[in-house]
Amino acid sequence: MKRIGLLTLLIFNLNLVIGQVTRREAERNEVKGVVVDENNQPIPYVNIWVENENIGTTSEEDGTFTLPVSETKRICFSALGYETRIVSATNVKSVVLYPKTLALNEVVIEKRKGTQEIVIGDFSGIKLNSGVTNTGQDNVHVWAKFIRYNEKIKAHPFIESIEFVTNSKLKNALLRIRIFNVNNEGLPIGDEVEEDILVSIKKGEKNNIVDLAKYNIKIPEEGIMIGFEYLKLEQNKYEYNYIIEGEKESQKRFRYEPSIKGFYPGDKTLMILNRDGSPRSAGNGNIEIALKIKLSN
């Protein structure tokens, strides 16, 4: 009995030592910092990820961030309207981002008439029996819907507003709207709007209308892509208990809110993008995001 007791004590002490080593190792494999502009003002909601890896986060409202990564890695920082920076993980205590230099001579502003308006994608009367989420994925992404050019859009090419439906377990989840230009193959090639378009999502199932008129977005012949980007913020993280069939104890799981309502079947216009706008996959079958777009001439 004494030998068994001694063995138990040794195992307990060994587990304690292993646990302490594991915690110290985790702390060593974590970097913290803040992202600021050239005036030392914090930049919120910056996309931060490990170069060539699907490990990332989003800076908080005060510009701070924590990233579970070793100091041997290189970290990428990207924010709309700012130059992307790649720095060593050992130098992220304070990262300065500088505004992009725009080639104004290449920008052509076309004045819209605004005398006629149409709506495309009206989901009124459609049962929203599906949707998309960020369930269980620590590496948040962008759900993007491709808008194909047609004769109606040709006559009314300017985006006035968008409307979509969300369902959130949290009171004030934050979602970023991205507008992507696309090439002839319908693949994203960069942001059309170099400015944060943030939507505060209320709890429960809600309609959201976002006014985009001030951005003067004209849909070209290649079409355009409207993206919904999940932000890896504490205010967006929803934890819940999940019970697996046949198991007695539940597992702690999480997702980043909100879910975006849609319907099934759709016409395969949905893609999953990385936060830098590059395609991650072809999307989720033929689920269609319920997206209403108001256009004008």
C-alpha positions in Angstrom: 0.0 0.0 0.0 2.9 2.3 0.8 4.4 1.6 -2.6 1.1 2.4 -4.3 0.8 5.6 -2.4 4.3 6.7 -3.2 3.8 5.9 -6.9 0.6 7.9 -6.9 2.4 10.9 -5.3 5.2 10.6 -7.9 2.7 10.6 -10.7 0.9 13.6 -9.3 4.2 15.6 -8.9 5.3 14.6 -12.4 1.9 15.8 -13.9 2.3 19.0 -11.9 5.8 19.6 -13.3 4.6 18.8 -16.9 1.7 21.2 -16.4 4.0 24.0 -15.3 6.4 23.4 -18.2 3.5 23.4 -20.7 2.2 26.7 -19.3 5.7 28.3 -19.5 6.0 26.9 -23.0 2.6 28.4 -24.0 3.7 31.8 -22.6 6.9 31.7 -24.6 4.9 30.9 -27.7 2.7 34.0 -27.4 3.4 37.5 -28.5 1.6 40.7 -27.6 1.7 44.1 -29.0 -0.2 47.2 -30.3 -0.8 48.5 -33.8 -0.7 52.3 -34.2 -0.6 54.9 -37.0 2.2 57.4 -37.7 0.7 59.7 -35.0 0.9 56.9 -32.4 -2.9 56.5 -32.4 -4.2 52.9 -32.1 -5.6 51.2 -35.2 -8.5 48.9 -34.3 -9.6 45.8 -36.2 -6.3 45.2 -38.0 -6.0 41.8 -39.7 -2.9 40.0 -38.2 -1.7 36.6 -39.2 1.4 34.5 -39.4 3.1 34.6 -42.7 2.2 31.5 -44.9 0.1 30.0 -42.1 -3.6 30.0 -41.1 -3.0 31.5 -37.7 -4.3 34.9 -37.0 -6.2 37.4 -35.0 -7.7 40.9 -35.0 -6.6 43.9 -33.1 -9.0 45.2 -30.4 -10.5 48.6 -30.4 -7.5 50.0 -28.6 -5.1 48.4 -31.1 -3.8 45.7 -28.8 -3.5 42.0 -29.8 -2.3 38.7 -28.6 -1.1 36.0 -31.0 -0.2 32.4 -30.0 3.0 32.0 -32.1 6.7 31.5 -31.5 9.1 34.4 -31.8 10.8 32.7 -34.8 7.8 33.5 -37.1 7.1 36.6 -39.3 3.8 38.4 -38.7 1.7 40.2 -41.3 -0.4 43.3 -40.5 -3.1 44.5 -42.9 -5.7 47.2 -42.5 -7.9 49.0 -45.1 -6.3 52.2 -46.2 -2.9 51.3 -44.8 0.2 49.7 -46.3 0.6 46.0 -45.3 3.6 45.3 -43.1 5.5 42.1 -42.3 7.7 42.1 -39.2 9.5 39.5 -37.1 7.5 38.3 -34.1 10.2 39.6 -31.8 9.4 43.2 -33.0 5.6 43.4 -32.6 5.5 45.3 -29.3 4.5 48.4 -31.2 3.8 48.1 -34.9 3.3 51.3 -37.0 1.2 51.2 -40.1 1.4 54.0 -42.7 -1.4 55.2 -45.0 -1.5 54.0 -48.6 -0.4 56.4 -51.2 -3.2 56.6 -53.7 -2.5 57.2 -57.4 -5.2 59.9 -57.8 -4.4 60.4 -61.5 -5.7 56.9 -62.1 -9.0 57.4 -60.2 -12.0 58.3 -62.4 -15.0 59.5 -60.5 -18.2 59.0 -62.5 -21.2 61.0 -61.4 -24.4 59.0 -61.1 -27.7 60.3 -62.2 -29.7 58.8 -59.3 -33.0 59.2 -61.1 -33.9 55.5 -61.1 -33.5 52.8 -58.5 -34.0 49.0 -58.7 -33.5 46.1 -56.2 -31.8 42.8 -57.0 -31.7 39.8 -54.7 -35.0 40.5 -53.0 -35.5 37.7 -50.5 -38.9 38.8 -49.3 -41.2 35.7 -49.0 -38.3 33.3 -49.2 -37.9 30.9 -46.2 -34.4 31.5 -44.8 -33.7 27.8 -44.1 -29.9 27.9 -44.1 -27.0 30.3 -43.6 -23.3 30.6 -42.8 -21.3 30.9 -39.6 -17.8 30.8 -38.1 -18.5 27.9 -35.8 -15.5 26.4 -34.2 -13.0 28.1 -36.5 -10.3 30.0 -34.7 -9.0 31.3 -38.0 -11.8 33.7 -39.0 -12.6 34.2 -42.6 -14.7 36.2 -45.1 -17.9 34.8 -46.7 -18.2 36.5 -50.1 -21.0 36.6 -52.6 -20.3 37.1 -56.3 -22.6 39.6 -58.1 -22.7 38.8 -61.8 -23.0 41.7 -64.3 -26.2 41.7 -66.3 -28.4 44.1 -68.3 -30.2 45.4 -65.2 -26.9 46.2 -63.5 -25.7 47.8 -66.7 -28.5 50.3 -66.6 -28.2 50.8 -62.8 -24.6 50.1 -61.9 -24.2 52.1 -58.7 -24.7 50.4 -55.3 -26.9 52.5 -53.0 -27.3 50.0 -50.1 -27.3 46.4 -49.1 -29.7 44.5 -46.8 -29.0 41.1 -45.1 -30.3 39.1 -42.1 -28.2 38.0 -39.1 -28.8 35.9 -36.1 -26.6 36.6 -33.1 -26.3 35.2 -29.5 -24.5 38.4 -28.5 -25.8 41.9 -28.1 -23.2 43.9 -30.0 -21.2 41.7 -32.4 -19.2 43.6 -35.0 -19.1 42.6 -38.6 -17.0 44.1 -41.4 -18.3 44.6 -44.9 -15.8 44.1 -47.7 -16.3 45.1 -51.4 -13.9 43.2 -53.7 -13.1 43.9 -57.4 -12.8 40.7 -59.4 -11.0 39.5 -62.5 -12.5 37.9 -65.7 -12.7 34.6 -63.8 -14.8 36.0 -61.0 -11.9 35.8 -58.5 -11.2 38.7 -56.1 -8.3 41.0 -56.9 -8.4 43.6 -54.2 -10.6 45.9 -52.2 -12.8 48.4 -54.0 -13.3 50.4 -50.8 -10.2 51.2 -48.8 -12.1 52.1 -45.7 -13.6 50.1 -42.8 -17.4 49.5 -43.2 -18.4 48.2 -39.8 -21.8 47.0 -38.8 -22.9 46.6 -35.2 -25.1 43.5 -35.1 -28.0 43.3 -32.5 -28.9 40.1 -30.6 -31.4 37.8 -32.2 -32.6 37.6 -35.8 -32.4 41.0 -37.3 -32.5 42.8 -40.7 -29.4 45.0 -41.3 -29.3 47.8 -43.9 -26.0 49.4 -44.8 -25.9 52.6 -46.8 -23.1 52.5 -49.3 -24.0 55.5 -51.5 -21.1 57.7 -50.3 -18.5 55.2 -51.7 -19.7 55.7 -55.2 -19.3 52.0 -56.0 -19.9 51.2 -59.7 -20.3 47.5 -60.6 -18.0 46.8 -63.7 -18.6 44.2 -66.4 -16.5 41.7 -64.5 -19.0 41.9 -61.6 -18.2 42.5 -58.0 -18.0 40.6 -54.7 -19.6 41.6 -51.4 -17.9 40.1 -48.4 -18.9 39.6 -44.8 -15.8 39.4 -42.6 -15.8 37.9 -39.1 -13.6 39.7 -36.6 -11.7 37.8 -34.1 -12.6 40.0 -31.1 -13.5 39.1 -27.6 -16.8 40.9 -28.0 -17.7 38.6 -30.9 -16.7 35.3 -29.2 -19.6 33.1 -28.0 -18.8 30.0 -26.0 -21.3 27.2 -25.5 -21.5 23.6 -24.3 -21.9 20.9 -26.9 -22.9 17.3 -26.0 -21.6 14.6 -28.4 -24.0 11.7 -28.8 -22.9 8.8 -26.5 -20.8 11.1 -24.3 -21.8 11.9 -20.7 -19.9 15.2 -20.4 -20.3 18.2 -22.7 -17.5 19.9 -24.5 -16.8 23.6 -24.5 -17.0 25.1 -28.0 -17.1 28.5 -29.4 -17.9 30.6 -32.5 -17.5 34.2 -33.6 -20.9 35.8 -34.1 -23.1 36.5 -36.0 -24.5 33.8 -38.3 -25.7 35.2 -41.7 -29.0 33.9 -42.8 -29.6 32.4 -46.2 -31.5 29.8 -48.2 -31.0 26.5 -49.9 -30.6 25.9 -52.8 -28.8 28.8 -54.3 -26.7 29.3 -57.5 -23.2 28.7 -56.2 -22.1 32.3 -55.9 -20.6 31.9 -52.4 -16.9 31.8 -51.7 -14.8 31.6 -48.6 -11.9 34.1 -48.6 -8.9 34.6 -46.4 -8.8 38.0 -44.7 -6.3 39.3 -47.2 -9.0 38.6 -49.9 -7.4 35.5 -51.4 -9.7 32.5 -52.0 -9.7 29.8 -49.4 -12.3 27.5 -50.9 -15.1 27.4 -53.4 -17.7 27.9 -50.7 -20.4 25.9 -49.0 -22.3 24.0 -51.7 -25.1 26.0 -53.1 -26.2 27.8 -50.0 -27.1 31.4 -50.9 -26.7 34.4 -48.6 -30.0 36.4 -48.5 -28.6 39.7 -49.8 -30.8 42.5 -51.2 -29.0 45.2 -53.1 -30.4 48.6 -54.0 -28.9 50.0 -57.3 -29.3 53.3 -59.1 -28.4 54.8 -62.5 
